[in-house]
Amino acid sequence: MHYSHTIKISSLKYSYREKTAFPVLNGIDLTAGENEYILLCGASGSGKSTLCRTLNGLIPHFYGGSLEGYVRIAGVDTTIRTVGDMLELVGMVFQNPEAQLFCSTIEHEIAFGLESLGLAPSEIKSRVRRAAEKLSIADLLHRNPHTLSDGEKQFVAIAAATALSPKLIVLDEPYANLDPSNVQRVRCALKEIRRQGVCIVIAEHRLHYTLPDVDRVAVIHDGRIVIDTPPALLLPHHVKGYGLEFPLPGYMEEKIEIPGPPPGAETVLSVENISFSKNGTPLLKDISFTLRKGECIAVLGANGAGKTTLLKHINGLYLPDKGKITLMGLDTSQKKIPELARYAGIAFQNPDSQFFMLNVRDEISAGAIALNCYDEKWINRLVDLFGLEKLLKRAPYRLSGGEKKRVAFASALAAKPAVLALDEPTAGQDTRFRCALSGFLSELTAEGIAVILVTHDLLFAKQNAHRFLLMAKGKIISEGTPGKVISDKTAMQLAGLLPAERTKNDA
Amino acid sequence: MRAFYLLKGRKMTLDPRTKLLLSVFYVILVVFSYELLPLIFEWVFILLLILIAGKTKEHLRWLKAVAPMAIFFGAVVWWSSDGKSAFIAGFKLVNIASVFFAFFTSTSPEDLGNALVKAGMPYPVAFVMSVSLQFVPVMARKAGNVLDAQRSRGIPIGPGWKAVRYFHVLLIPVLIQSIRLAEELAEAMESRGFGRPGRTFLKDYKMRPADWIAVFAGLLLLAAFFLLRQC
């Protein structure tokens, strides 16, 4: 079938409910030829995920709503055909590695789309093998998806999409839950796929990972494409007003001074030579560090290094097999968790794991009330600090991702603990959120609260932490000031934290 | 019984429909066995099959999980009749649980789903059944995360009767996360052509002579069992 463009979007307007005055997509025009590699970027709420879903027909067929204009992929109008019809033209990869794999083996997973096409079993088998070999995951074919790491899961999702030999592959924030070394692997895989003649559209707001790879950048703001240019012509000040940021090459060497705790600040947390195993697997080996009042340390490392396991020792959720942890003078192995929770607040990665109240105010206060240390003044201070006044009467589950995280942080602080621990606070969040969080952290440390940041977001850690602890395979392999740790290239490599800065000529 | 012994080695490569039918026959057999001796024979047979498949360790873990239910069931029966009936009732439950185990470990969710489709069930229904099994460990892990998060806030949930009044603190986040997960999965499935008509399957299932022999033998055995009971 002859068609002039792989993607042709014209005057696209869309709202999830009936026509409103402020549709989510407010007049999008975009054309793309065969084999283009396009970055779609925008802050949270800009409409980039919505636009991705129009490319394979999920919008309007799966989501309903009201759509004007048209979207044609290889000449096929997505509004007229069903999502099933688009199967051989568009492959989609979603953000959450856990929620897009649903078969019992990887072989079945990659085969699923081919089964939908009605191909013969022998053809399905050979196409599955080819797709897996191209992405070097052929040895995973008989594994259960849930036993794979997040990075491997994303690879499988990409293999499942490429097995259909589509003309276009769309990826909606595929790097959101991945650590830097896995991001690199996926980037290489995508470059390889592109070399085979496929058009790629990737929606992301971490520009420094994606700018070097793409031919074209389209910036979305308020449902419109405001910039459409090759990446070489894009400068940081062009995108600042749209809630986006990207550091120029060399930012890792830049010195940022974070004021440390005042001299003589008391130690609030002391971890002495702890080791821990679960189900016979050693997860932590001889870890030691101390934390002082008003200090902010970043615990860095790849997924699986043991960072979250370490966090869970602070308030007694886990008890070490060897060694001792002292929180505010209390030995964690001698006290019950509610007693320790009074002094250590942990905000885990997924705020959905904790919300159970009908409004935000009750949600924040819940922990403090359970611990019998409800202080109205302090709760009001927290509401003020995290900018939650307008959200107090709303139901926590209906908030946006960034708003939920702020409520989760406030909840962790409700009992005014001495130590606040944040587990991957910036995962999947845009620049606006990260700037706001940096502000919160400096206010908290000024107040004397010690902060532990568990993250693999090197830039954020650099902007906020006084000290770094680098972890790999359950051990601390480097510690000290950010400058010292970052310059230890071997340690950084071991930890799977390749410096995120790349020149634009990165191959 | 001899027919079954011959088929022991081949059980794992039988068509899923055959395995399903044989499991159903077996459950009927167990339910209508009122004496201890036949129940013991039936259980030993299943244990042997599991041993051959090499899944005894997992089976023991499964039995540990099932034991409280069987004991509870037995206790209820004891309360309404006598000790012997109670024991038999509990033992029957263990027997049935063991055959469930044998069936599910020898049949992948896809095999089960596809077999049901071939037997006439609409694809979406069969698929939903097979996929839900997949996500039980995922939800268990999420429930663990919820427990950790809530305990870290100082909310005293955990094992014990005191914590019962905080049950909603565990239930609500888990429920909401399952709904969210279901929505995201639906999107992913749709994008890979879930609703498309004319779907084929990676593995082709055909009823072979061995399958028909197995089903026939099972029926014969069942018939013989009921006839013998009349005497």
Coordinates of N, CA and C in Angstrom, one line a residue, chain A residues 359-503:
Chain A
N359 N -9.1 11.4 52.7 CA -8.7 12.7 52.3 C -7.2 12.8 52.7
V360 N -6.5 13.8 52.1 CA -5.1 13.9 52.3 C -4.7 14.2 53.7
R361 N -5.5 15.1 54.4 CA -5.2 15.5 55.7 C -5.1 14.3 56.7
D362 N -6.2 13.5 56.6 CA -6.2 12.3 57.5 C -5.1 11.3 57.1
E363 N -4.8 11.3 55.9 CA -3.7 10.4 55.4 C -2.4 10.8 56.1
I364 N -2.1 12.1 56.0 CA -0.8 12.5 56.6 C -0.8 12.3 58.1
S365 N -1.9 12.6 58.7 CA -1.9 12.5 60.2 C -1.9 11.0 60.7
A366 N -2.3 10.1 59.8 CA -2.5 8.7 60.3 C -1.4 8.1 61.1
G367 N -0.2 8.3 60.6 CA 1.0 7.7 61.3 C 1.2 8.3 62.7
A368 N 1.1 9.7 62.7 CA 1.3 10.4 63.9 C 0.3 10.0 65.0
I369 N -1.0 9.8 64.5 CA -2.0 9.5 65.5 C -1.8 8.1 66.0
A370 N -1.4 7.1 65.1 CA -1.1 5.8 65.6 C 0.1 5.7 66.6
L371 N 1.0 6.7 66.4 CA 2.2 6.7 67.3 C 1.9 7.6 68.5
N372 N 0.7 8.2 68.6 CA 0.4 9.1 69.8 C 1.3 10.3 69.8
C373 N 1.7 10.8 68.7 CA 2.5 12.0 68.8 C 2.0 13.0 67.7
Y374 N 0.7 13.2 67.7 CA 0.1 14.1 66.8 C 0.3 15.6 67.2
D375 N 0.9 16.3 66.4 CA 1.2 17.7 66.7 C 0.6 18.6 65.6
E376 N -0.5 19.3 65.9 CA -1.2 20.0 64.9 C -0.3 21.0 64.2
K377 N 0.5 21.7 65.0 CA 1.4 22.7 64.4 C 2.4 22.2 63.4
W378 N 2.9 21.0 63.8 CA 3.9 20.4 62.9 C 3.3 19.9 61.6
I379 N 2.1 19.3 61.7 CA 1.3 18.9 60.5 C 1.1 20.1 59.6
N380 N 0.7 21.2 60.2 CA 0.4 22.4 59.4 C 1.7 22.8 58.7
R381 N 2.8 22.7 59.4 CA 4.1 23.1 58.8 C 4.4 22.2 57.6
L382 N 4.1 20.9 57.8 CA 4.4 20.0 56.7 C 3.5 20.3 55.5
V383 N 2.2 20.6 55.7 CA 1.3 20.9 54.6 C 1.8 22.1 53.9
D384 N 2.3 23.1 54.7 CA 2.8 24.3 54.1 C 4.1 24.0 53.3
L385 N 5.0 23.2 53.9 CA 6.3 22.9 53.2 C 6.1 22.2 51.9
F386 N 5.2 21.2 51.9 CA 5.0 20.5 50.6 C 4.0 21.0 49.7
G387 N 3.4 22.2 50.0 CA 2.5 22.8 49.1 C 1.2 22.0 49.0
L388 N 0.6 21.5 50.1 CA -0.5 20.6 50.0 C -1.8 21.3 50.4
E389 N -1.8 22.6 50.7 CA -3.0 23.2 51.2 C -4.3 23.0 50.3
K390 N -4.0 23.1 49.0 CA -5.2 23.0 48.1 C -5.7 21.5 48.0
L391 N -4.8 20.6 48.4 CA -5.2 19.2 48.2 C -5.7 18.5 49.5
L392 N -5.8 19.2 50.6 CA -6.2 18.6 51.9 C -7.5 17.8 51.8
K393 N -8.5 18.3 51.1 CA -9.7 17.6 51.1 C -9.8 16.5 50.1
R394 N -8.8 16.4 49.2 CA -8.9 15.5 48.1 C -8.6 14.1 48.5
A395 N -9.0 13.1 47.7 CA -8.7 11.7 48.0 C -7.3 11.4 47.5
P396 N -6.5 10.8 48.3 CA -5.1 10.5 47.9 C -4.9 9.8 46.6
Y397 N -5.8 8.8 46.3 CA -5.6 8.0 45.1 C -5.9 8.8 43.8
R398 N -6.6 9.9 44.0 CA -7.0 10.7 42.8 C -5.9 11.7 42.4
L399 N -4.9 11.8 43.1 CA -3.9 12.8 42.8 C -2.9 12.4 41.7
S400 N -2.2 13.4 41.2 CA -1.2 13.0 40.2 C 0.0 12.4 40.8
G401 N 0.9 11.8 40.0 CA 2.0 11.1 40.5 C 2.9 11.9 41.5
G402 N 3.2 13.2 41.0 CA 4.0 14.0 41.8 C 3.3 14.5 43.1
E403 N 2.0 14.7 43.1 CA 1.3 15.1 44.3 C 1.2 14.0 45.3
K404 N 1.1 12.7 44.8 CA 1.0 11.6 45.7 C 2.4 11.5 46.4
K405 N 3.4 11.7 45.7 CA 4.8 11.5 46.3 C 4.9 12.6 47.4
R406 N 4.4 13.8 47.2 CA 4.5 14.8 48.2 C 3.7 14.4 49.4
V407 N 2.5 13.9 49.2 CA 1.7 13.4 50.4 C 2.4 12.3 51.1
A408 N 3.1 11.4 50.4 CA 3.8 10.3 51.0 C 5.0 10.8 51.8
F409 N 5.7 11.8 51.3 CA 6.8 12.4 52.1 C 6.2 13.0 53.4
A410 N 5.2 13.8 53.2 CA 4.6 14.5 54.4 C 4.2 13.4 55.4
S411 N 3.6 12.3 55.0 CA 3.1 11.3 55.9 C 4.3 10.7 56.6
A412 N 5.4 10.5 55.9 CA 6.6 9.9 56.6 C 7.2 10.8 57.7
L413 N 6.9 12.1 57.5 CA 7.4 13.1 58.5 C 6.4 13.4 59.6
A414 N 5.2 12.9 59.5 CA 4.2 13.3 60.4 C 4.5 13.2 61.9
A415 N 5.3 12.2 62.3 CA 5.7 12.0 63.7 C 7.0 12.8 64.0
K416 N 7.4 13.7 63.2 CA 8.6 14.5 63.3 C 9.8 13.6 63.7
P417 N 10.1 12.7 62.8 CA 11.2 11.8 63.1 C 12.6 12.5 63.0
A418 N 13.6 11.9 63.5 CA 14.9 12.4 63.4 C 15.6 12.1 62.1
V419 N 15.1 11.0 61.5 CA 15.7 10.6 60.2 C 14.6 10.4 59.2
L420 N 14.8 10.9 58.0 CA 13.8 10.7 56.9 C 14.6 9.9 55.9
A421 N 14.0 8.8 55.4 CA 14.6 8.0 54.3 C 13.7 8.0 53.1
L422 N 14.2 8.4 52.0 CA 13.4 8.4 50.7 C 14.0 7.4 49.8
D423 N 13.1 6.5 49.3 CA 13.5 5.4 48.4 C 13.1 5.8 47.0
E424 N 14.1 6.1 46.2 CA 13.9 6.5 44.8 C 12.8 7.6 44.6
P425 N 13.0 8.8 45.3 CA 11.9 9.8 45.2 C 11.7 10.4 43.9
T426 N 12.8 10.4 43.0 CA 12.6 11.1 41.7 C 12.3 10.2 40.6
A427 N 12.1 8.9 40.8 CA 11.8 7.9 39.7 C 10.6 8.3 39.0
G428 N 10.7 8.5 37.7 CA 9.5 8.9 36.9 C 9.0 10.3 37.0
Q429 N 9.7 11.1 37.8 CA 9.2 12.5 38.0 C 9.9 13.5 37.1
D430 N 9.2 14.6 36.8 CA 9.8 15.6 35.9 C 10.7 16.6 36.7
T431 N 11.2 17.5 36.0 CA 12.1 18.5 36.5 C 11.5 19.4 37.6
R432 N 10.2 19.8 37.3 CA 9.5 20.6 38.3 C 9.5 20.0 39.7
F433 N 9.2 18.7 39.7 CA 9.1 17.9 40.9 C 10.4 17.9 41.6
R434 N 11.5 17.6 40.8 CA 12.8 17.5 41.4 C 13.3 18.8 42.0
C435 N 13.0 19.9 41.3 CA 13.4 21.2 41.9 C 12.7 21.4 43.2
A436 N 11.4 21.1 43.2 CA 10.6 21.3 44.4 C 11.1 20.4 45.5
L437 N 11.5 19.2 45.2 CA 12.0 18.2 46.2 C 13.3 18.7 46.8
S438 N 14.2 19.3 45.9 CA 15.4 19.8 46.4 C 15.2 20.9 47.4
G439 N 14.2 21.7 47.2 CA 13.8 22.8 48.1 C 13.4 22.2 49.4
F440 N 12.5 21.2 49.4 CA 12.0 20.6 50.6 C 13.2 20.0 51.4
L441 N 14.1 19.4 50.7 CA 15.2 18.7 51.4 C 16.1 19.8 52.1
S442 N 16.3 20.9 51.5 CA 17.2 21.8 52.2 C 16.5 22.4 53.4
E443 N 15.1 22.6 53.3 CA 14.4 23.1 54.5 C 14.4 22.1 55.6
L444 N 14.3 20.8 55.3 CA 14.3 19.8 56.3 C 15.6 19.7 57.0
T445 N 16.7 19.7 56.2 CA 18.0 19.6 56.9 C 18.3 20.8 57.7
A446 N 17.8 22.0 57.3 CA 18.0 23.2 58.1 C 17.3 23.0 59.4
E447 N 16.2 22.3 59.4 CA 15.4 22.1 60.6 C 16.1 21.1 61.5
G448 N 17.1 20.4 61.0 CA 17.8 19.4 61.9 C 17.5 18.0 61.6
I449 N 16.6 17.7 60.6 CA 16.2 16.4 60.2 C 17.3 15.8 59.3
A450 N 17.7 14.6 59.6 CA 18.8 13.9 58.8 C 18.0 13.2 57.7
V451 N 18.6 13.2 56.5 CA 18.0 12.6 55.3 C 18.8 11.6 54.7
I452 N 18.2 10.4 54.4 CA 18.9 9.4 53.6 C 18.2 9.3 52.3
L453 N 19.0 9.5 51.2 CA 18.4 9.4 49.9 C 18.9 8.2 49.2
V454 N 17.9 7.3 48.9 CA 18.3 6.1 48.2 C 17.9 6.3 46.7
T455 N 18.9 6.3 45.8 CA 18.6 6.7 44.5 C 19.6 6.2 43.5
H456 N 19.2 6.1 42.2 CA 20.3 5.9 41.2 C 20.3 7.2 40.3
D457 N 19.7 8.2 40.7 CA 19.7 9.5 40.0 C 20.9 10.3 40.4
L458 N 21.9 10.2 39.7 CA 23.2 10.8 40.1 C 23.1 12.3 40.2
L459 N 22.5 12.9 39.2 CA 22.4 14.3 39.2 C 21.6 14.9 40.5
F460 N 20.5 14.2 40.8 CA 19.7 14.7 41.9 C 20.5 14.5 43.2
A461 N 21.2 13.4 43.3 CA 22.1 13.1 44.5 C 23.1 14.2 44.6
K462 N 23.7 14.5 43.5 CA 24.8 15.5 43.5 C 24.3 16.9 44.0
Q463 N 23.0 17.2 43.6 CA 22.5 18.5 43.9 C 22.0 18.6 45.4
N464 N 21.9 17.5 46.0 CA 21.3 17.5 47.4 C 22.1 16.9 48.5
A465 N 23.0 16.0 48.2 CA 23.6 15.2 49.3 C 25.0 15.8 49.6
H466 N 25.2 15.8 50.9 CA 26.5 16.2 51.4 C 27.6 15.1 51.2
R467 N 27.1 13.9 51.3 CA 28.0 12.7 51.3 C 27.4 11.6 50.4
F468 N 28.2 10.8 49.8 CA 27.7 9.7 49.0 C 28.2 8.4 49.6
L469 N 27.3 7.4 49.5 CA 27.7 6.0 49.8 C 27.4 5.2 48.6
L470 N 28.4 4.6 48.0 CA 28.2 3.9 46.8 C 28.1 2.4 47.1
M471 N 27.1 1.7 46.6 CA 26.9 0.3 47.0 C 26.9 -0.5 45.7
A472 N 27.5 -1.7 45.8 CA 27.4 -2.7 44.8 C 27.4 -4.1 45.4
K473 N 26.5 -4.9 45.0 CA 26.4 -6.3 45.5 C 26.4 -6.4 47.0
G474 N 25.7 -5.5 47.7 CA 25.6 -5.6 49.1 C 26.8 -5.0 49.9
K475 N 27.8 -4.4 49.2 CA 28.9 -3.8 50.0 C 29.0 -2.3 49.7
I476 N 29.6 -1.6 50.6 CA 29.9 -0.2 50.3 C 31.2 -0.2 49.6
I477 N 31.3 0.3 48.3 CA 32.5 0.3 47.6 C 33.2 1.6 47.5
S478 N 32.5 2.6 47.9 CA 33.1 4.0 48.0 C 32.3 4.9 48.8
E479 N 32.9 5.8 49.6 CA 32.2 6.8 50.3 C 33.0 8.0 50.5
G480 N 32.2 9.1 50.7 CA 32.9 10.4 50.8 C 32.1 11.5 50.1
T481 N 32.8 12.6 49.8 CA 32.1 13.7 49.2 C 31.7 13.3 47.7
P482 N 30.7 13.9 47.2 CA 30.3 13.6 45.8 C 31.5 13.6 44.8
G483 N 32.3 14.7 44.9 CA 33.4 14.8 44.0 C 34.3 13.6 44.1
K484 N 34.6 13.2 45.3 CA 35.6 12.1 45.5 C 35.0 10.8 44.9
V485 N 33.7 10.5 45.2 CA 33.1 9.3 44.8 C 33.0 9.2 43.2
I486 N 32.5 10.4 42.7 CA 32.3 10.4 41.2 C 33.6 10.2 40.4
S487 N 34.7 10.8 41.0 CA 35.9 10.7 40.3 C 36.5 9.3 40.4
D488 N 36.0 8.4 41.2 CA 36.5 7.0 41.3 C 35.8 6.2 40.3
K489 N 36.4 6.2 39.0 CA 35.7 5.7 37.9 C 35.4 4.2 38.1
T490 N 36.4 3.4 38.6 CA 36.2 2.0 38.8 C 35.1 1.7 39.7
A491 N 35.0 2.4 40.8 CA 33.8 2.2 41.7 C 32.5 2.5 41.0
M492 N 32.5 3.6 40.3 CA 31.3 4.0 39.6 C 30.8 2.9 38.6
Q493 N 31.8 2.4 37.9 CA 31.5 1.3 36.9 C 31.0 0.1 37.6
L494 N 31.6 -0.3 38.7 CA 31.2 -1.5 39.5 C 29.7 -1.3 39.9
A495 N 29.4 0.0 40.3 CA 28.1 0.2 40.9 C 27.1 0.3 39.8
G496 N 27.5 0.3 38.5 CA 26.6 0.4 37.4 C 26.0 1.8 37.2
L497 N 26.8 2.7 37.7 CA 26.3 4.1 37.6 C 27.2 4.9 36.6
L498 N 27.1 4.5 35.3 CA 27.9 5.2 34.4 C 27.5 6.7 34.4
P499 N 28.4 7.6 34.4 CA 28.1 9.0 34.5 C 27.1 9.4 33.4
A500 N 26.0 10.1 33.8 CA 25.0 10.3 32.8 C 25.3 11.3 31.7
E501 N 26.4 12.0 31.9 CA 26.7 13.0 30.8 C 27.4 12.3 29.7
R502 N 26.9 12.6 28.5 CA 27.4 12.0 27.3 C 27.5 13.2 26.3
T503 N 28.5 13.2 25.5 CA 28.6 14.2 24.4 C 27.5 13.8 23.4

